[in-house]
CSV table of C-alpha atoms and ligand atoms in Angstrom, one decimal:
chain,number,residue,atom,x,y,z
A,1,MET,CA,-14.5,83.5,-59.2
A,2,LEU,CA,-11.1,82.7,-57.8
A,3,GLY,CA,-10.8,82.9,-54.1
A,4,LEU,CA,-14.4,84.1,-53.6
A,5,PRO,CA,-15.5,81.2,-51.3
A,6,ILE,CA,-12.5,81.9,-48.9
A,7,PHE,CA,-13.1,85.6,-49.0
A,8,ALA,CA,-16.7,85.1,-48.3
A,9,GLU,CA,-16.2,82.7,-45.5
A,10,THR,CA,-13.5,85.1,-43.9
A,11,LEU,CA,-16.1,87.8,-43.8
A,12,VAL,CA,-18.5,85.5,-42.1
A,13,GLN,CA,-16.0,84.7,-39.4
A,14,LEU,CA,-14.9,88.4,-39.0
A,15,ALA,CA,-18.7,89.3,-38.7
A,16,SER,CA,-19.1,86.6,-36.0
A,17,GLY,CA,-16.3,88.2,-34.0
A,18,ALA,CA,-13.7,85.5,-34.7
A,19,THR,CA,-10.3,86.6,-34.2
A,20,THR,CA,-8.5,84.3,-36.7
A,21,ALA,CA,-8.9,85.1,-40.2
A,22,LYS,CA,-8.1,81.7,-41.3
A,23,PRO,CA,-11.1,80.1,-43.0
A,24,ARG,CA,-12.4,76.8,-42.0
A,25,PRO,CA,-11.4,74.2,-44.7
A,26,ASN,CA,-13.8,72.5,-46.9
A,27,ILE,CA,-13.7,68.7,-46.8
A,28,LEU,CA,-14.3,66.5,-49.8
A,29,PHE,CA,-14.4,62.9,-48.9
A,30,ILE,CA,-14.2,60.5,-51.8
A,31,MET,CA,-15.1,56.8,-50.8
A,32,THR,CA,-15.2,53.9,-53.2
A,33,ASP,CA,-16.8,50.6,-52.5
A,34,ASP,CA,-14.2,47.4,-52.1
A,35,HIS,CA,-11.2,49.3,-53.5
A,36,THR,CA,-8.0,47.9,-51.9
A,37,THR,CA,-4.4,49.0,-51.3
A,38,GLN,CA,-3.0,46.2,-53.5
A,39,ALA,CA,-4.7,47.9,-56.5
A,40,MET,CA,-3.2,51.3,-55.8
A,41,SER,CA,0.2,52.2,-57.2
A,42,CYS,CA,1.1,54.6,-54.3
A,43,TYR,CA,0.8,51.6,-52.0
A,44,GLY,CA,3.1,49.7,-54.2
A,45,SER,CA,0.6,47.8,-56.5
A,46,ARG,CA,2.1,45.4,-59.0
A,47,ILE,CA,-1.0,45.0,-61.0
A,48,ASN,CA,-2.0,48.5,-62.0
A,49,GLN,CA,-1.4,52.3,-62.1
A,50,THR,CA,-3.4,54.8,-60.2
A,51,PRO,CA,-2.0,58.2,-61.0
A,52,ASN,CA,-4.7,60.4,-59.9
A,53,LEU,CA,-5.2,58.7,-56.5
A,54,ASP,CA,-1.3,58.9,-56.1
A,55,ARG,CA,-1.6,62.5,-56.7
A,56,ILE,CA,-3.4,62.8,-53.4
A,57,ALA,CA,-0.8,60.8,-51.6
A,58,HIS,CA,2.2,62.5,-53.2
A,59,GLU,CA,0.7,66.1,-52.6
A,60,GLY,CA,-0.5,65.0,-49.0
A,61,VAL,CA,-0.2,62.0,-46.7
A,62,ARG,CA,-0.5,58.2,-47.3
A,63,MET,CA,-1.6,56.4,-44.3
A,64,ASP,CA,-0.5,52.7,-44.1
A,65,ARG,CA,-2.2,51.3,-41.1
A,66,VAL,CA,-6.0,52.5,-41.3
A,67,PHE,CA,-8.1,49.6,-40.4
A,68,CYS,CA,-11.9,48.7,-40.8
A,69,THR,CA,-13.4,47.8,-37.6
A,70,ASN,CA,-16.0,45.4,-39.4
A,71,SER,CA,-14.9,44.7,-42.8
A,72,ILE,CA,-18.3,45.0,-44.8
A,73,CYS,CA,-20.0,47.7,-46.7
A,74,THR,CA,-23.1,48.9,-44.6
A,75,PRO,CA,-21.4,48.5,-41.2
A,76,SER,CA,-18.3,50.4,-42.3
A,77,ARG,CA,-20.5,53.2,-43.6
A,78,ALA,CA,-22.5,53.6,-40.4
A,79,THR,CA,-19.1,53.7,-38.4
A,80,ILE,CA,-17.8,56.4,-40.6
A,81,LEU,CA,-20.9,58.6,-40.0
A,82,THR,CA,-21.1,58.0,-36.3
A,83,GLY,CA,-17.5,57.6,-35.2
A,84,LYS,CA,-18.8,54.5,-33.2
A,85,TYR,CA,-18.4,50.6,-33.5
A,86,SER,CA,-21.1,48.6,-35.1
A,87,HIS,CA,-22.3,47.5,-31.5
A,88,LEU,CA,-23.1,50.9,-30.7
A,89,ASN,CA,-24.5,52.4,-33.9
A,90,GLY,CA,-26.7,49.4,-34.4
A,91,VAL,CA,-25.3,48.4,-37.8
A,92,PRO,CA,-23.4,45.1,-37.2
A,93,VAL,CA,-24.8,43.3,-40.4
A,94,PHE,CA,-26.6,44.4,-43.3
A,95,ASN,CA,-29.3,46.1,-41.4
A,96,ARG,CA,-31.0,49.6,-41.7
A,97,PHE,CA,-29.0,52.6,-40.3
A,98,ASP,CA,-31.2,54.5,-37.8
A,99,GLY,CA,-30.8,58.1,-39.3
A,100,SER,CA,-32.1,59.8,-36.1
A,101,GLN,CA,-28.8,59.2,-34.2
A,102,PRO,CA,-26.2,61.9,-34.2
A,103,THR,CA,-23.7,62.0,-37.2
A,104,VAL,CA,-20.8,63.9,-38.2
A,105,ALA,CA,-22.9,65.4,-41.2
A,106,LYS,CA,-25.4,66.8,-38.8
A,107,MET,CA,-22.6,68.2,-36.6
A,108,LEU,CA,-20.9,69.9,-39.5
A,109,GLN,CA,-24.3,71.0,-40.8
A,110,SER,CA,-25.2,72.9,-37.5
A,111,ALA,CA,-21.8,74.4,-37.3
A,112,GLY,CA,-22.5,76.1,-40.5
A,113,TYR,CA,-21.1,73.7,-43.1
A,114,TYR,CA,-23.0,72.9,-46.3
A,115,THR,CA,-23.2,69.3,-46.3
A,116,ALA,CA,-23.7,67.2,-49.4
A,117,MET,CA,-23.8,63.3,-50.2
A,118,VAL,CA,-23.8,61.8,-53.5
A,119,GLY,CA,-23.5,58.3,-55.1
A,120,LYS,CA,-23.6,55.0,-53.1
A,121,TRP,CA,-25.1,55.4,-49.7
A,122,HIS,CA,-26.3,51.7,-48.8
A,123,LEU,CA,-27.7,52.3,-45.3
A,124,GLY,CA,-31.3,51.4,-46.0
A,125,SER,CA,-32.7,54.7,-44.8
A,126,ASP,CA,-32.6,58.0,-46.5
A,127,PRO,CA,-29.6,60.4,-45.5
A,128,THR,CA,-30.0,62.7,-42.6
A,129,GLY,CA,-27.8,65.8,-42.0
A,130,PHE,CA,-27.3,66.5,-45.6
A,131,ASP,CA,-28.6,69.9,-47.2
A,132,TYR,CA,-28.3,68.1,-50.6
A,133,TRP,CA,-28.3,64.3,-51.3
A,134,ASN,CA,-28.5,62.3,-54.6
A,135,ILE,CA,-28.0,58.6,-54.1
A,136,LEU,CA,-28.2,55.1,-55.6
A,137,PRO,CA,-30.9,52.9,-54.2
A,138,GLY,CA,-29.3,50.1,-52.3
A,139,GLN,CA,-26.4,48.7,-54.2
A,140,GLY,CA,-27.2,50.6,-57.5
A,141,VAL,CA,-26.3,49.3,-61.0
A,142,TYR,CA,-23.4,50.1,-63.1
A,143,ILE,CA,-25.1,51.1,-66.6
A,144,ASP,CA,-27.8,53.6,-66.8
A,145,PRO,CA,-28.3,53.8,-63.0
A,146,THR,CA,-31.3,55.2,-61.2
A,147,PHE,CA,-30.4,57.9,-58.6
A,148,TYR,CA,-33.0,59.6,-56.2
A,149,ASP,CA,-33.0,62.8,-54.0
A,150,LYS,CA,-35.6,64.5,-52.0
A,151,ALA,CA,-37.6,65.3,-55.1
A,152,GLY,CA,-37.9,61.7,-56.5
A,153,SER,CA,-35.9,59.5,-58.8
A,154,GLN,CA,-34.1,59.8,-62.2
A,155,VAL,CA,-32.5,57.5,-64.5
A,156,TYR,CA,-29.0,58.8,-65.7
A,157,LYS,CA,-27.8,57.5,-69.0
A,158,GLY,CA,-24.2,56.3,-69.0
A,159,TYR,CA,-21.7,54.5,-66.7
A,160,VAL,CA,-22.1,55.0,-63.0
A,161,THR,CA,-18.5,56.2,-62.0
A,162,ASP,CA,-18.5,59.0,-64.7
A,163,ILE,CA,-22.1,60.0,-63.6
A,164,ILE,CA,-21.0,60.2,-59.8
A,165,GLY,CA,-18.2,62.2,-61.1
A,166,ASP,CA,-20.5,64.6,-62.9
A,167,ILE,CA,-22.8,64.9,-60.1
A,168,THR,CA,-20.0,65.6,-57.7
A,169,ILE,CA,-18.7,68.4,-59.8
A,170,GLU,CA,-22.2,69.7,-60.3
A,171,THR,CA,-23.0,69.8,-56.6
A,172,LEU,CA,-19.7,71.6,-56.1
A,173,LYS,CA,-20.6,74.2,-58.6
A,174,ASN,CA,-24.1,74.8,-57.1
A,175,ARG,CA,-23.2,75.0,-53.5
A,176,PRO,CA,-23.6,78.2,-51.6
A,177,LYS,CA,-20.4,80.1,-51.7
A,178,ASP,CA,-20.7,81.8,-48.4
A,179,LYS,CA,-20.1,78.4,-46.3
A,180,PRO,CA,-17.5,75.9,-46.1
A,181,PHE,CA,-18.5,72.4,-47.6
A,182,PHE,CA,-18.4,68.9,-46.4
A,183,MET,CA,-19.1,66.6,-49.2
A,184,MET,CA,-19.2,62.8,-49.4
A,185,SER,CA,-18.7,61.5,-52.8
A,186,HIS,CA,-19.3,57.7,-52.7
A,187,HIS,CA,-18.6,55.4,-55.7
A,188,LYS,CA,-20.2,52.2,-56.4
A,189,ALA,CA,-17.2,50.8,-58.1
A,190,PRO,CA,-15.3,48.5,-58.0
A,191,HIS,CA,-17.9,46.5,-56.1
A,192,ARG,CA,-19.0,43.2,-57.6
A,193,GLU,CA,-19.9,42.2,-60.2
A,194,TRP,CA,-17.1,44.5,-61.4
A,195,THR,CA,-18.7,45.7,-64.6
A,196,PRO,CA,-16.3,48.0,-66.4
A,197,ASP,CA,-17.2,50.6,-69.2
A,198,GLU,CA,-16.2,49.9,-72.7
A,199,LYS,CA,-13.1,51.9,-72.7
A,200,HIS,CA,-11.6,50.4,-69.6
A,201,ARG,CA,-12.7,46.9,-70.4
A,202,LYS,CA,-10.9,46.9,-73.6
A,203,GLN,CA,-7.7,48.5,-71.9
A,204,PHE,CA,-7.6,45.4,-69.7
A,205,GLU,CA,-8.9,42.7,-72.1
A,206,GLY,CA,-6.4,39.9,-72.5
A,207,LYS,CA,-3.8,41.6,-70.2
A,208,HIS,CA,-2.0,39.2,-67.9
A,209,ILE,CA,-2.2,40.2,-64.3
A,210,PRO,CA,0.5,38.9,-62.0
A,211,GLU,CA,-1.0,36.4,-59.3
A,212,PRO,CA,-0.4,37.0,-55.7
A,213,VAL,CA,1.9,34.5,-53.9
A,214,THR,CA,-0.8,33.1,-51.7
A,215,LEU,CA,-3.4,32.5,-54.5
A,216,ARG,CA,-2.9,28.8,-53.9
A,217,ASP,CA,-2.9,28.9,-50.1
A,218,ASP,CA,-3.8,25.4,-48.9
A,219,TYR,CA,-4.9,26.7,-45.4
A,220,ALA,CA,-2.6,24.2,-43.6
A,221,GLY,CA,-2.5,24.9,-39.9
A,222,ARG,CA,-5.4,27.3,-40.1
A,223,THR,CA,-8.9,27.0,-38.4
A,224,ASP,CA,-12.1,25.7,-40.1
A,225,ALA,CA,-13.0,29.2,-41.2
A,226,LEU,CA,-10.8,29.4,-44.3
A,227,HIS,CA,-11.8,25.8,-45.4
A,228,GLU,CA,-15.5,26.6,-45.1
A,229,GLN,CA,-15.7,30.0,-46.8
A,230,GLN,CA,-17.5,30.5,-50.0
A,231,GLN,CA,-15.3,33.4,-51.3
A,232,SER,CA,-12.9,31.3,-53.2
A,233,VAL,CA,-11.8,32.8,-56.6
A,234,PHE,CA,-11.4,29.2,-58.1
A,235,ARG,CA,-14.8,27.8,-56.6
A,236,ASP,CA,-17.2,30.7,-56.1
A,237,LEU,CA,-17.1,33.1,-59.0
A,238,THR,CA,-20.4,32.7,-61.0
A,239,ARG,CA,-21.0,32.9,-64.7
A,240,MET,CA,-22.2,36.4,-64.1
A,241,ASP,CA,-19.0,37.4,-62.3
A,242,LEU,CA,-17.1,35.8,-65.3
A,243,LYS,CA,-19.1,37.8,-67.8
A,244,LEU,CA,-20.2,34.6,-69.5
A,245,THR,CA,-23.0,35.0,-72.0
A,246,PRO,CA,-26.2,33.1,-71.6
A,247,PRO,CA,-27.6,31.0,-74.4
A,248,PRO,CA,-30.2,32.8,-76.5
A,249,GLY,CA,-33.9,32.4,-75.7
A,250,LEU,CA,-33.9,31.8,-72.0
A,251,SER,CA,-36.7,33.4,-69.8
A,252,ALA,CA,-35.6,36.0,-67.3
A,253,ALA,CA,-35.8,33.5,-64.4
A,254,ASP,CA,-33.8,30.8,-66.3
A,255,ARG,CA,-31.3,33.5,-67.5
A,256,ASN,CA,-30.5,34.5,-63.9
A,257,LYS,CA,-30.4,30.7,-62.9
A,258,TRP,CA,-27.9,30.3,-65.6
A,259,LEU,CA,-25.8,33.2,-64.6
A,260,ALA,CA,-25.8,32.2,-60.9
A,261,VAL,CA,-24.0,29.0,-61.7
A,262,LYS,CA,-20.5,28.6,-60.5
A,263,PRO,CA,-18.9,26.9,-63.6
A,264,THR,CA,-16.4,23.9,-63.2
A,265,GLU,CA,-15.9,24.1,-67.0
A,266,VAL,CA,-16.1,27.0,-69.3
A,267,GLU,CA,-15.9,27.2,-73.2
A,268,ILE,CA,-13.9,29.9,-74.6
A,269,GLU,CA,-12.8,31.0,-78.1
A,270,VAL,CA,-8.9,31.1,-78.8
A,271,ASN,CA,-7.8,32.2,-82.1
A,272,GLY,CA,-11.1,31.3,-83.7
A,273,GLN,CA,-11.2,27.9,-82.1
A,274,ARG,CA,-13.6,26.7,-79.3
A,275,LYS,CA,-11.7,25.5,-76.2
A,276,VAL,CA,-13.0,23.8,-73.0
A,277,LEU,CA,-11.2,24.9,-69.9
A,278,THR,CA,-11.1,22.8,-66.8
A,279,GLY,CA,-8.9,22.2,-63.8
A,280,LYS,CA,-5.8,24.4,-63.3
A,281,GLU,CA,-6.3,26.1,-66.7
A,282,LEU,CA,-9.8,27.2,-65.8
A,283,GLU,CA,-8.6,28.4,-62.2
A,284,ASP,CA,-5.9,30.6,-64.0
A,285,TRP,CA,-8.5,31.9,-66.4
A,286,LYS,CA,-10.9,32.7,-63.6
A,287,TYR,CA,-8.3,34.8,-61.7
A,288,GLN,CA,-7.4,36.8,-64.8
A,289,ARG,CA,-11.1,37.5,-65.7
A,290,TYR,CA,-11.8,38.5,-62.3
A,291,MET,CA,-8.7,40.9,-62.1
A,292,GLN,CA,-9.2,42.3,-65.5
A,293,ASP,CA,-12.6,43.6,-64.8
A,294,TYR,CA,-11.9,44.6,-61.3
A,295,LEU,CA,-9.0,46.7,-62.3
A,296,ALA,CA,-10.8,48.2,-65.4
A,297,CYS,CA,-13.5,49.6,-62.7
A,298,VAL,CA,-10.7,51.0,-60.6
A,299,GLN,CA,-9.3,52.8,-63.8
A,300,SER,CA,-12.6,54.7,-64.1
A,301,VAL,CA,-12.5,55.7,-60.4
A,302,ASP,CA,-8.9,56.9,-60.9
A,303,ASP,CA,-10.0,59.1,-64.0
A,304,ASN,CA,-13.0,60.5,-62.3
A,305,VAL,CA,-11.0,61.4,-59.0
A,306,GLY,CA,-8.5,63.2,-61.5
A,307,ARG,CA,-11.4,65.2,-63.0
A,308,VAL,CA,-12.6,66.3,-59.6
A,309,LEU,CA,-9.0,67.4,-58.4
A,310,ASP,CA,-8.6,69.1,-61.6
A,311,TRP,CA,-11.9,70.9,-61.2
A,312,LEU,CA,-11.0,72.0,-57.4
A,313,ASP,CA,-7.5,73.3,-58.7
A,314,ALA,CA,-9.1,75.3,-61.5
A,315,ASN,CA,-11.7,76.9,-59.2
A,316,GLY,CA,-9.4,78.3,-56.6
A,317,LEU,CA,-10.4,75.5,-54.1
A,318,ARG,CA,-7.1,73.6,-53.9
A,319,ASP,CA,-5.6,75.3,-50.9
A,320,ASN,CA,-8.5,75.3,-48.6
A,321,THR,CA,-9.9,71.9,-49.3
A,322,ILE,CA,-9.0,68.7,-47.6
A,323,VAL,CA,-9.3,65.9,-50.2
A,324,ILE,CA,-9.6,62.4,-48.8
A,325,TYR,CA,-9.7,59.2,-50.8
A,326,THR,CA,-10.6,56.0,-49.2
A,327,SER,CA,-12.7,52.7,-49.4
A,328,ASP,CA,-15.3,51.3,-47.2
A,329,GLN,CA,-12.9,48.3,-46.6
A,330,GLY,CA,-10.1,46.5,-48.2
A,331,PHE,CA,-10.5,43.4,-50.5
A,332,PHE,CA,-8.9,40.1,-51.4
A,333,LEU,CA,-7.5,40.1,-54.9
A,334,GLY,CA,-6.9,36.3,-54.9
A,335,GLU,CA,-4.7,36.5,-51.5
A,336,HIS,CA,-5.5,33.2,-49.8
A,337,GLY,CA,-7.4,32.3,-52.9
A,338,LEU,CA,-10.0,34.7,-51.9
A,339,PHE,CA,-12.3,37.6,-53.5
A,340,ASP,CA,-14.5,39.8,-51.3
A,341,LYS,CA,-13.7,40.9,-47.9
A,342,ARG,CA,-15.1,40.1,-44.2
A,343,PHE,CA,-12.0,38.3,-42.9
A,344,MET,CA,-9.7,40.2,-40.6
A,345,TYR,CA,-6.7,39.1,-42.8
A,346,GLU,CA,-4.6,42.3,-43.8
A,347,GLU,CA,-5.9,42.6,-47.4
A,348,SER,CA,-9.6,42.9,-46.2
A,349,LEU,CA,-8.8,44.8,-42.9
A,350,ARG,CA,-6.6,47.6,-44.3
A,351,MET,CA,-8.4,50.6,-46.1
A,352,PRO,CA,-6.6,52.8,-48.5
A,353,PHE,CA,-6.4,56.1,-46.9
A,354,VAL,CA,-4.7,59.2,-48.7
A,355,ALA,CA,-5.4,62.9,-47.9
A,356,ARG,CA,-4.4,66.3,-49.3
A,357,TRP,CA,-4.4,69.5,-47.4
A,358,PRO,CA,-2.0,72.1,-48.7
A,359,ASN,CA,-0.2,74.1,-46.1
A,360,VAL,CA,-1.1,71.8,-43.4
A,361,ILE,CA,0.1,68.3,-44.5
A,362,ARG,CA,3.6,68.2,-46.0
A,363,ALA,CA,3.7,66.8,-49.4
A,364,GLY,CA,4.8,63.1,-49.5
A,365,THR,CA,4.1,62.3,-45.8
A,366,THR,CA,3.7,58.7,-44.8
A,367,ALA,CA,2.0,57.7,-41.7
A,368,ARG,CA,2.2,54.3,-39.7
A,369,ALA,CA,0.2,55.1,-36.7
A,370,ILE,CA,-2.7,52.7,-36.3
A,371,GLY,CA,-6.1,54.4,-37.6
A,372,ILE,CA,-9.6,52.9,-37.6
A,373,ASN,CA,-12.8,53.9,-39.4
A,374,CYS,CA,-14.1,55.6,-36.2
A,375,ASP,CA,-11.5,58.2,-36.4
A,376,PHE,CA,-12.9,59.7,-39.7
A,377,ALA,CA,-15.7,61.7,-38.0
A,378,PRO,CA,-13.3,63.1,-35.3
A,379,THR,CA,-10.9,64.0,-38.0
A,380,PHE,CA,-13.6,65.9,-40.0
A,381,LEU,CA,-14.8,67.7,-36.8
A,382,ASP,CA,-11.3,68.5,-35.8
A,383,ALA,CA,-10.6,70.0,-39.2
A,384,ALA,CA,-13.6,72.1,-38.7
A,385,GLY,CA,-12.5,73.4,-35.4
A,386,LEU,CA,-15.1,71.3,-33.5
A,387,PRO,CA,-14.4,69.0,-30.6
A,388,THR,CA,-14.9,65.2,-30.6
A,389,PRO,CA,-18.1,64.2,-28.7
A,390,PRO,CA,-17.2,61.9,-25.7
A,391,ASP,CA,-19.3,59.0,-27.1
A,392,MET,CA,-17.3,58.8,-30.4
A,393,GLN,CA,-14.6,56.0,-30.2
A,394,GLY,CA,-12.1,57.4,-32.5
A,395,ARG,CA,-9.5,60.3,-32.6
A,396,SER,CA,-8.5,63.0,-35.0
A,397,PHE,CA,-5.9,62.0,-37.7
A,398,VAL,CA,-4.9,65.8,-38.0
A,399,PRO,CA,-1.8,65.6,-35.5
A,400,VAL,CA,-0.8,62.5,-37.3
A,401,TRP,CA,-1.0,64.3,-40.5
A,402,LYS,CA,1.1,67.0,-39.5
A,403,GLY,CA,3.8,64.4,-38.4
A,404,HIS,CA,3.1,64.7,-34.5
A,405,VAL,CA,1.5,61.4,-33.3
A,406,PRO,CA,0.4,62.0,-29.7
A,407,ALA,CA,2.2,60.1,-27.1
A,408,ASP,CA,-1.0,58.2,-26.1
A,409,TRP,CA,-2.1,57.1,-29.5
A,410,ARG,CA,-3.2,53.6,-29.7
A,411,HIS,CA,-1.0,50.7,-30.4
A,412,ALA,CA,-3.7,48.0,-31.2
A,413,MET,CA,-7.1,48.1,-32.7
A,414,TYR,CA,-10.1,45.9,-32.1
A,415,TYR,CA,-12.2,44.2,-35.0
A,416,ARG,CA,-15.5,42.3,-35.0
A,417,TYR,CA,-17.3,40.6,-37.9
A,418,TYR,CA,-20.9,39.3,-37.2
A,419,HIS,CA,-22.7,38.1,-40.3
A,420,ASP,CA,-22.7,34.5,-39.8
A,421,PRO,CA,-24.2,32.4,-41.5
A,422,GLY,CA,-24.4,35.0,-44.3
A,423,ASP,CA,-23.1,35.6,-47.7
A,424,HIS,CA,-20.0,33.7,-48.5
A,425,ASN,CA,-20.4,31.6,-45.4
A,426,THR,CA,-17.6,33.6,-43.7
A,427,ARG,CA,-17.4,32.7,-40.0
A,428,ALA,CA,-18.0,35.3,-37.5
A,429,HIS,CA,-14.9,36.4,-35.4
A,430,TYR,CA,-13.4,39.1,-33.3
A,431,GLY,CA,-9.8,40.0,-32.9
A,432,ILE,CA,-7.0,42.4,-32.1
A,433,ARG,CA,-4.3,43.8,-34.5
A,434,THR,CA,-1.3,45.2,-32.8
A,435,GLU,CA,1.7,46.7,-34.5
A,436,SER,CA,3.2,43.3,-34.9
A,437,ARG,CA,0.7,40.8,-34.3
A,438,LYS,CA,-2.8,39.6,-34.8
A,439,LEU,CA,-5.0,37.4,-32.8
A,440,ILE,CA,-8.4,36.1,-34.1
A,441,TYR,CA,-11.2,34.4,-32.3
A,442,PHE,CA,-13.8,32.5,-34.3
A,443,TRP,CA,-16.4,32.7,-31.3
A,444,LYS,CA,-19.1,30.3,-32.8
A,445,LYS,CA,-16.5,27.7,-33.4
A,446,ASP,CA,-14.3,28.4,-30.2
A,447,GLN,CA,-11.2,28.4,-32.7
A,448,TRP,CA,-8.2,30.7,-32.6
A,449,GLU,CA,-5.7,32.0,-35.0
A,450,CYS,CA,-2.4,34.0,-34.3
A,451,TYR,CA,0.2,35.5,-36.6
A,452,ASP,CA,3.5,37.2,-36.2
A,453,LEU,CA,3.0,40.0,-38.7
A,454,LYS,CA,6.8,40.8,-38.7
A,455,LYS,CA,8.1,37.3,-39.4
A,456,ASP,CA,4.9,36.3,-41.4
A,457,PRO,CA,3.2,39.3,-43.1
A,458,LEU,CA,1.3,37.2,-45.5
A,459,GLU,CA,-0.4,35.5,-42.7
A,460,MET,CA,0.4,31.8,-43.7
A,461,HIS,CA,1.5,30.3,-40.4
A,462,ASN,CA,-0.9,30.1,-37.4
A,463,ILE,CA,1.2,30.2,-34.3
A,464,TYR,CA,-1.7,29.8,-32.0
A,465,ASN,CA,-0.7,26.3,-31.0
A,466,ASP,CA,3.1,26.7,-31.2
A,467,PRO,CA,4.3,25.8,-27.6
A,468,SER,CA,7.0,28.5,-27.9
A,469,GLN,CA,4.5,31.2,-28.5
A,470,GLN,CA,2.1,30.5,-25.4
A,471,LYS,CA,3.1,33.7,-23.3
A,472,VAL,CA,2.7,35.9,-26.4
A,473,VAL,CA,-0.8,34.3,-27.1
A,474,ALA,CA,-1.8,34.6,-23.4
A,475,ALA,CA,-0.7,38.3,-23.4
A,476,LEU,CA,-2.6,39.1,-26.6
A,477,LYS,CA,-5.7,37.3,-25.3
A,478,GLN,CA,-5.7,39.5,-22.2
A,479,GLN,CA,-5.1,42.7,-24.5
A,480,LEU,CA,-8.0,41.7,-26.8
A,481,LEU,CA,-10.5,41.2,-23.9
A,482,ALA,CA,-9.4,44.6,-22.3
A,483,LEU,CA,-9.8,46.3,-25.6
A,484,LYS,CA,-13.3,44.7,-26.3
A,485,MET,CA,-14.3,46.0,-22.8
A,486,GLN,CA,-12.8,49.3,-23.5
A,487,MET,CA,-14.8,49.6,-26.8
A,488,LYS,CA,-18.0,48.6,-24.8
A,489,ASP,CA,-18.7,45.6,-26.9
A,490,ASP,CA,-20.9,43.4,-24.4
A,491,ASP,CA,-21.8,40.8,-27.1
A,492,GLN,CA,-25.3,42.0,-27.5
A,493,PHE,CA,-25.2,41.3,-31.3
A,494,ALA,CA,-23.2,38.0,-31.1
A,495,ASN,CA,-26.1,36.2,-32.9
A,496,GLU,CA,-27.2,39.2,-35.1
A,497,GLN,CA,-28.9,38.5,-38.5
A,498,PRO,CA,-30.2,41.4,-40.6
A,499,LYS,CA,-33.8,42.5,-40.0
A,500,GLU,CA,-34.7,45.3,-42.1
A,501,SER,CA,-32.2,44.8,-44.9
A,502,SER,CA,-30.0,47.8,-46.0
A,503,TYR,CA,-30.5,46.2,-49.6
A,504,VAL,CA,-34.1,47.2,-49.6
A,505,GLN,CA,-34.2,50.7,-50.5
A,506,ALA,CA,-37.0,51.4,-53.1
A,507,PRO,CA,-36.4,54.8,-54.8
A,508,PRO,CA,-39.6,57.1,-54.8
A,509,PRO,CA,-41.6,57.7,-58.0
A,510,LYS,CA,-39.8,59.3,-61.0
A,511,LYS,CA,-39.4,62.9,-61.1
A,512,MET,CA,-42.0,64.8,-63.2
W,1,CA,CA1,-17.7,47.6,-49.6
């Protein structure tokens, strides 16, 4: 088996008259849902260890400034597939993706790649451009999940992260060996409600997780948005999020109602004694419960990425496979008192992004060039020797990975979040993030925030109204409007609400 795929691919290229004997690389794109750099040890996590994810970074590149252009699940996925901003791919909010449009999967497929997609899809329509797909309907569930493919649906017994690891390896085993592959392996974890498997739940049970310094941010000097949001760790976690057990004997409807309550007091057991938590004691407890479960979910992801890396290495696929690990956006782990994402603040905006490509990327490379999720598709195409279509809005990371940042690389990125009113009452905003500053405009409120990221990396001091900063603010405004225009955003989705929801994705009947 060793080396056979590479050999076969070389033969195909020689037969087609290609002069280079170098085979096109395989691409394994592993993406989780809501995993953030603060919970990844290669990014300096203070709260957990992710040895297998770190392995990719240590053997390849860690990118420190890859940003999501619309920090929310479905829109980010649509951008990754199309290489385009939300306003051009038609997915600014949780609406259904039109799978008839061009995607990177279709381009790689027609260029001779075997294409596969397994795990969480969450685009409301069935995948297109994939030779094989097997996906969770909508959000999917953590325990005994249903998956479906072209033939129908099937319940898999067990924990979803392990199952996606299994299906990934099975799909790689069963792939045609005479083609390079492009595979998207998308995990559900560590998405809300952060249900860990038993092994990792126990590992984190009772463990004390250090708090971020901005957990008790009082939002002084900031706009209305932070005051009005409903994504507060202290206020908005529900009994379900906190894994509280409903009283016995409730009907299904009453049980769901009970679980949806955001508790202001909680009774727990300490050393066999019942104890009622309120006030600061309850707030501290909520943060710990949130983080213990979130980190336990991440640990399963780390284990399963390790299994897949081991399998690639053991099957002669190490050298000619690009392995990427990322997440659909970042996430707040208590920073500014928040959970979830959506806001343009760093923790939510920044995506983890590590990649391994032996003999091309020097081990231990780090990159600070500003990347965006529109760049992923051009990167895959470039690695496969294909040009970037002119209507894609990103550029290939490959030169950056090799340590040669092109002279005309971007120095700023454009961001836009639309879903308002929506879940968590997060206010719509757009903005610009440069190498040293950030300007955010909440357009429905006509309110602005501006941050000096060098002096204030935690984004606690809004300098928008600071008289000494007015030249800086004016220049940033101009830059923002120019970038918005350059990205062809004409405000057509400014008041968009989901029509056909990406959550509604009924699986077909069971397989016979
Ligand atoms: Ca997500």
